[in-house]
Coordinates of C-alpha atoms (C1' of nucleotides) in Angstrom, one line a residue:
Chain A
M1 CA -9.2 -11.9 74.1
S2 CA -7.7 -15.2 73.4
N3 CA -6.7 -16.8 76.7
S4 CA -9.1 -17.7 79.5
K5 CA -12.8 -17.9 79.5
L6 CA -12.7 -15.9 82.7
Y7 CA -12.0 -12.8 80.7
K8 CA -15.5 -12.9 79.3
G9 CA -17.3 -9.8 80.4
S10 CA -14.3 -7.8 81.4
L11 CA -13.3 -6.3 78.1
N12 CA -15.5 -3.2 78.5
T13 CA -13.9 -2.6 81.9
I14 CA -10.5 -2.9 80.5
I15 CA -11.2 -0.5 77.6
L16 CA -12.8 2.1 79.9
K17 CA -10.0 1.9 82.4
L18 CA -7.3 2.4 79.8
L19 CA -9.2 5.4 78.3
N20 CA -9.6 6.8 81.8
E21 CA -5.8 6.8 82.2
N22 CA -4.8 7.7 78.7
D23 CA -7.2 10.4 77.6
K24 CA -7.5 9.1 74.1
M25 CA -6.5 5.9 72.4
Y26 CA -7.2 4.1 69.1
G27 CA -8.1 0.4 68.8
Y28 CA -4.8 -1.0 67.7
E29 CA -3.1 1.0 70.5
I30 CA -5.4 -0.6 73.0
T31 CA -4.5 -4.1 71.9
Q32 CA -0.7 -3.3 72.2
K33 CA -1.1 -1.6 75.5
V34 CA -2.9 -4.6 77.0
K35 CA -0.4 -7.0 75.6
A36 CA 2.4 -4.9 77.2
L37 CA 0.8 -4.4 80.6
T38 CA 0.0 -8.1 80.9
K39 CA 3.4 -9.2 79.5
G40 CA 1.8 -10.9 76.6
E41 CA -0.7 -12.9 78.7
L42 CA -3.8 -11.2 77.5
N43 CA -4.3 -10.6 73.8
I44 CA -7.4 -8.8 72.8
T45 CA -8.7 -10.0 69.5
E46 CA -9.9 -7.5 66.9
G47 CA -13.2 -9.4 66.5
A48 CA -13.9 -8.6 70.1
L49 CA -12.4 -5.2 70.4
Y50 CA -13.9 -3.3 67.5
P51 CA -17.5 -4.3 68.1
A52 CA -17.0 -3.5 71.7
L53 CA -15.8 0.0 70.9
H54 CA -18.7 0.6 68.5
K55 CA -21.1 -0.5 71.1
L56 CA -19.6 1.7 73.8
E57 CA -19.8 4.6 71.4
A58 CA -23.4 3.8 70.5
E59 CA -24.2 3.8 74.2
G60 CA -22.7 7.3 74.6
L61 CA -19.8 6.3 76.7
L62 CA -17.2 7.1 74.1
D63 CA -16.6 9.8 71.6
V64 CA -14.7 9.2 68.3
E65 CA -12.3 11.3 66.4
V66 CA -10.8 10.1 63.1
A67 CA -7.3 11.0 62.2
K68 CA -4.9 10.1 59.5
V69 CA -1.3 9.3 60.5
D70 CA 1.3 8.3 58.0
N71 CA -1.5 7.8 55.5
R72 CA -3.1 5.3 57.7
L73 CA -6.5 5.7 59.4
R74 CA -6.8 5.9 63.1
K75 CA -10.0 6.2 65.2
Y76 CA -9.3 7.9 68.5
Y77 CA -11.7 7.1 71.3
K78 CA -12.1 9.1 74.5
L79 CA -14.5 8.9 77.4
T80 CA -17.6 11.0 77.5
E81 CA -18.7 12.4 80.9
T82 CA -21.2 9.4 81.1
G83 CA -18.3 7.2 80.2
T84 CA -16.2 8.4 83.0
K85 CA -19.0 7.8 85.5
E86 CA -19.6 4.3 84.1
T87 CA -15.8 3.6 84.4
V88 CA -16.2 4.0 88.1
N89 CA -19.1 1.6 88.2
K90 CA -17.3 -1.0 86.2
L91 CA -14.2 -0.8 88.3
N92 CA -16.3 -1.2 91.5
E93 CA -18.1 -4.2 89.9
L94 CA -14.8 -5.8 89.1
A95 CA -13.5 -5.2 92.6
E96 CA -16.7 -6.8 94.0
Y97 CA -16.4 -9.7 91.6
I98 CA -12.8 -10.4 92.7
K99 CA -13.8 -10.1 96.4
T100 CA -16.7 -12.5 95.9
M101 CA -14.6 -15.0 94.0
Q102 CA -11.9 -15.0 96.6
A103 CA -14.6 -15.6 99.2
L104 CA -15.8 -18.6 97.3
V105 CA -12.4 -20.0 96.4
K106 CA -10.1 -19.3 99.2
P107 CA -11.9 -20.5 102.3
K108 CA -10.6 -23.9 103.3
F109 CA -12.1 -22.8 106.6
A110 CA -15.7 -21.7 106.0
Chain B
M1 CA -25.9 -16.4 88.0
S2 CA -28.0 -13.4 88.1
N3 CA -25.8 -10.6 89.1
S4 CA -22.8 -9.4 87.1
K5 CA -21.7 -10.2 83.6
L6 CA -18.2 -10.7 85.0
Y7 CA -19.2 -14.1 86.3
K8 CA -19.3 -15.6 82.9
G9 CA -16.8 -18.3 82.7
S10 CA -16.3 -18.8 86.4
L11 CA -19.2 -21.1 87.1
N12 CA -17.2 -24.2 86.4
T13 CA -14.4 -23.1 88.7
I14 CA -16.9 -22.5 91.5
I15 CA -18.5 -25.9 91.1
L16 CA -15.2 -27.7 91.0
K17 CA -13.9 -25.9 94.0
L18 CA -16.9 -26.6 96.1
L19 CA -16.8 -30.2 95.2
N20 CA -13.1 -30.3 96.0
E21 CA -14.0 -29.1 99.5
N22 CA -17.2 -31.0 100.2
D23 CA -16.6 -34.4 98.6
K24 CA -20.1 -34.7 97.2
M25 CA -22.9 -32.2 96.7
Y26 CA -26.1 -32.0 94.8
G27 CA -27.2 -29.2 92.5
Y28 CA -29.6 -27.4 94.8
E29 CA -27.1 -27.7 97.6
I30 CA -24.6 -25.9 95.5
T31 CA -26.9 -23.0 94.8
Q32 CA -27.5 -22.6 98.5
K33 CA -23.9 -22.9 99.5
V34 CA -22.9 -20.2 97.0
K35 CA -25.6 -18.0 98.2
A36 CA -24.5 -18.5 101.8
L37 CA -20.8 -18.0 101.1
T38 CA -21.4 -14.8 99.2
K39 CA -24.0 -13.5 101.6
G40 CA -26.6 -13.5 98.9
E41 CA -24.5 -11.6 96.4
L42 CA -24.2 -14.4 93.9
N43 CA -27.2 -16.5 92.9
I44 CA -26.5 -19.3 90.5
T45 CA -29.5 -19.9 88.3
E46 CA -30.7 -23.4 87.6
G47 CA -30.6 -22.8 83.9
A48 CA -26.9 -22.3 84.2
L49 CA -26.1 -24.8 86.9
Y50 CA -27.7 -28.0 85.6
P51 CA -26.3 -27.8 82.1
A52 CA -22.9 -27.1 83.5
L53 CA -23.1 -30.1 85.8
H54 CA -24.1 -32.3 82.9
K55 CA -21.3 -31.0 80.8
L56 CA -18.7 -31.6 83.5
E57 CA -20.0 -35.1 83.9
A58 CA -19.9 -35.7 80.1
E59 CA -16.3 -34.5 80.1
G60 CA -15.4 -37.0 82.8
L61 CA -14.7 -34.5 85.6
L62 CA -17.6 -35.5 87.7
D63 CA -19.3 -38.7 88.7
V64 CA -23.0 -38.9 89.6
E65 CA -24.9 -40.9 92.2
V66 CA -28.6 -40.7 92.4
A67 CA -30.3 -40.8 95.8
K68 CA -33.8 -40.5 97.2
V69 CA -34.2 -38.4 100.4
D70 CA -37.6 -37.7 101.8
N71 CA -39.1 -39.1 98.7
R72 CA -37.3 -36.4 96.7
L73 CA -34.7 -37.0 94.1
R74 CA -31.1 -35.9 94.6
K75 CA -28.2 -36.2 92.2
Y76 CA -24.9 -36.2 94.1
Y77 CA -21.9 -35.1 92.2
K78 CA -18.3 -35.8 93.1
L79 CA -14.9 -35.1 91.5
T80 CA -13.2 -37.8 89.5
E81 CA -9.5 -38.0 89.5
T82 CA -9.4 -36.0 86.3
G83 CA -11.8 -33.5 87.9
T84 CA -9.5 -33.0 90.8
K85 CA -6.6 -32.2 88.5
E86 CA -8.7 -29.9 86.5
T87 CA -9.8 -28.1 89.7
V88 CA -6.2 -27.2 90.3
N89 CA -5.9 -25.8 86.8
K90 CA -9.1 -23.8 87.1
L91 CA -8.0 -22.3 90.4
N92 CA -4.6 -21.4 88.9
E93 CA -6.4 -19.8 86.0
L94 CA -8.6 -17.8 88.3
A95 CA -5.6 -16.6 90.4
E96 CA -3.9 -15.6 87.1
Y97 CA -6.9 -13.8 85.9
I98 CA -7.2 -11.8 89.1
K99 CA -3.5 -10.9 89.0
T100 CA -3.8 -9.8 85.4
M101 CA -6.9 -7.8 86.0
Q102 CA -5.3 -6.1 89.0
A103 CA -2.3 -5.3 86.9
L104 CA -4.5 -3.7 84.2
V105 CA -6.8 -1.9 86.5
K106 CA -4.8 -0.7 89.5
P107 CA -1.8 1.0 88.1
K108 CA -2.2 4.7 88.0
F109 CA 1.6 4.5 87.7
A110 CA 2.4 2.2 84.9
Chain C
dT1 C1' -57.7 -26.3 103.8
dT2 C1' -55.7 -24.1 100.3
dA3 C1' -52.2 -21.4 98.6
dT4 C1' -47.5 -20.3 98.8
dT5 C1' -42.7 -21.2 99.6
dA6 C1' -39.0 -24.4 99.7
dT7 C1' -36.8 -28.3 97.8
dG8 C1' -35.1 -30.7 93.6
dC9 C1' -34.6 -31.9 89.0
dA10 C1' -34.7 -30.5 83.7
dT11 C1' -34.8 -28.1 79.2
dA12 C1' -35.8 -24.6 75.5
dA13 C1' -35.5 -19.9 73.6
dG14 C1' -33.0 -16.0 73.5
dA15 C1' -29.2 -12.7 74.6
dA16 C1' -24.4 -11.5 75.3
dA17 C1' -19.8 -11.7 74.4
dA18 C1' -16.4 -13.9 72.9
dT19 C1' -13.4 -16.8 69.0
dT20 C1' -12.2 -17.7 64.5
dA21 C1' -12.0 -16.6 59.9
dT22 C1' -12.1 -13.3 56.5
dG23 C1' -11.5 -8.9 54.0
dT24 C1' -9.3 -4.3 52.8
dA25 C1' -5.3 -1.2 52.8
dT26 C1' -0.7 1.1 53.7
dA27 C1' 4.1 1.0 55.7
dA28 C1' 8.1 -1.2 57.2
dA29 C1' 11.3 -4.8 57.4
dT30 C1' 13.4 -9.1 55.5
Chain D
dA1 C1' 9.5 -9.6 46.5
dT2 C1' 7.5 -11.3 50.4
dT3 C1' 6.4 -11.1 55.0
dT4 C1' 5.3 -8.6 59.2
dA5 C1' 3.4 -4.7 61.4
dT6 C1' -0.1 -1.3 61.5
dA7 C1' -5.1 -0.2 61.3
dC8 C1' -9.7 -0.7 60.4
dA9 C1' -14.1 -3.9 59.8
dT10 C1' -17.6 -7.6 59.7
dA11 C1' -19.7 -12.4 59.3
dA12 C1' -20.3 -17.1 61.1
dT13 C1' -19.9 -19.8 64.9
dT14 C1' -19.4 -21.1 69.8
dT15 C1' -19.7 -20.5 74.6
dT16 C1' -22.0 -19.3 78.5
dC17 C1' -25.3 -17.1 80.5
dT18 C1' -30.5 -15.3 81.6
dT19 C1' -35.3 -16.0 81.3
dA20 C1' -39.1 -18.7 81.0
dT21 C1' -41.1 -22.9 81.5
dG22 C1' -42.3 -27.6 83.2
dC23 C1' -42.8 -31.4 86.6
dA24 C1' -43.0 -33.2 91.3
dT25 C1' -43.0 -33.5 96.6
dA26 C1' -42.7 -31.4 101.4
dA27 C1' -43.4 -27.8 104.5
dT28 C1' -45.3 -23.6 105.9
dA29 C1' -48.7 -19.8 106.0
dA30 C1' -53.1 -17.8 105.3

DNA sequence: TTATTATGCATAAGAAAATTATGTATAAAT
DNA sequence: ATTTATACATAATTTTCTTATGCATAATAA
């Protein structure tokens, strides 16, 4: 992702959440979806995305299925059962992180 | 920090915000303050904190003042004018990040 | 009284996760 | 005919952290 350093560490969470909502997606589709959902604010770079997908697959959180559409290759990823469980964890972690940061940053009166 | 990978990138924001509220602080004090404010959830490691402070100083965002208390060394840091401006930016970035992530993660209906 | 914990700084080695820069290839649009 | 969009991939580098040390003093516990 090419915007804020804050996004570091949240890419996996984003990927898992999108796959949790959309059943199966391919890499390029993920980049476009994120761009659309964030109104262009967040642009996932390929150099970050593809290695992340490969790693999630290697860890058993994602399954892959190769397809050919319009003579172009697509690799569809979907959550495994483990992946679905891990999605819940990641989302909880993110909610926790946001809560913690707000506790640190908001209080003019603490 | 020794908890979540999500914290990557937010340390500078935390430091700047604390200094914005407390005028001047020393490193160890920052670690304790963060621990207290987050009820032990977030523990800044020294290996992350001290290099970060040095870098912020080198960038002209912080001024240092050495003091000796109880025969022990303390390095008090405070925001420069530039540092105060940058604090505003960092806090805006954080707010943006949180908004963006919530947009990505919350919508079951988008 | 001696060992541990707390206070207070610092840096080096390594890992994790990005950015940036390439590279390949096909399809569509200019 | 060239550029843009689609679609994958990896290598080099940078950033930012964790983990492991190291030094030193003060306070507490065994």
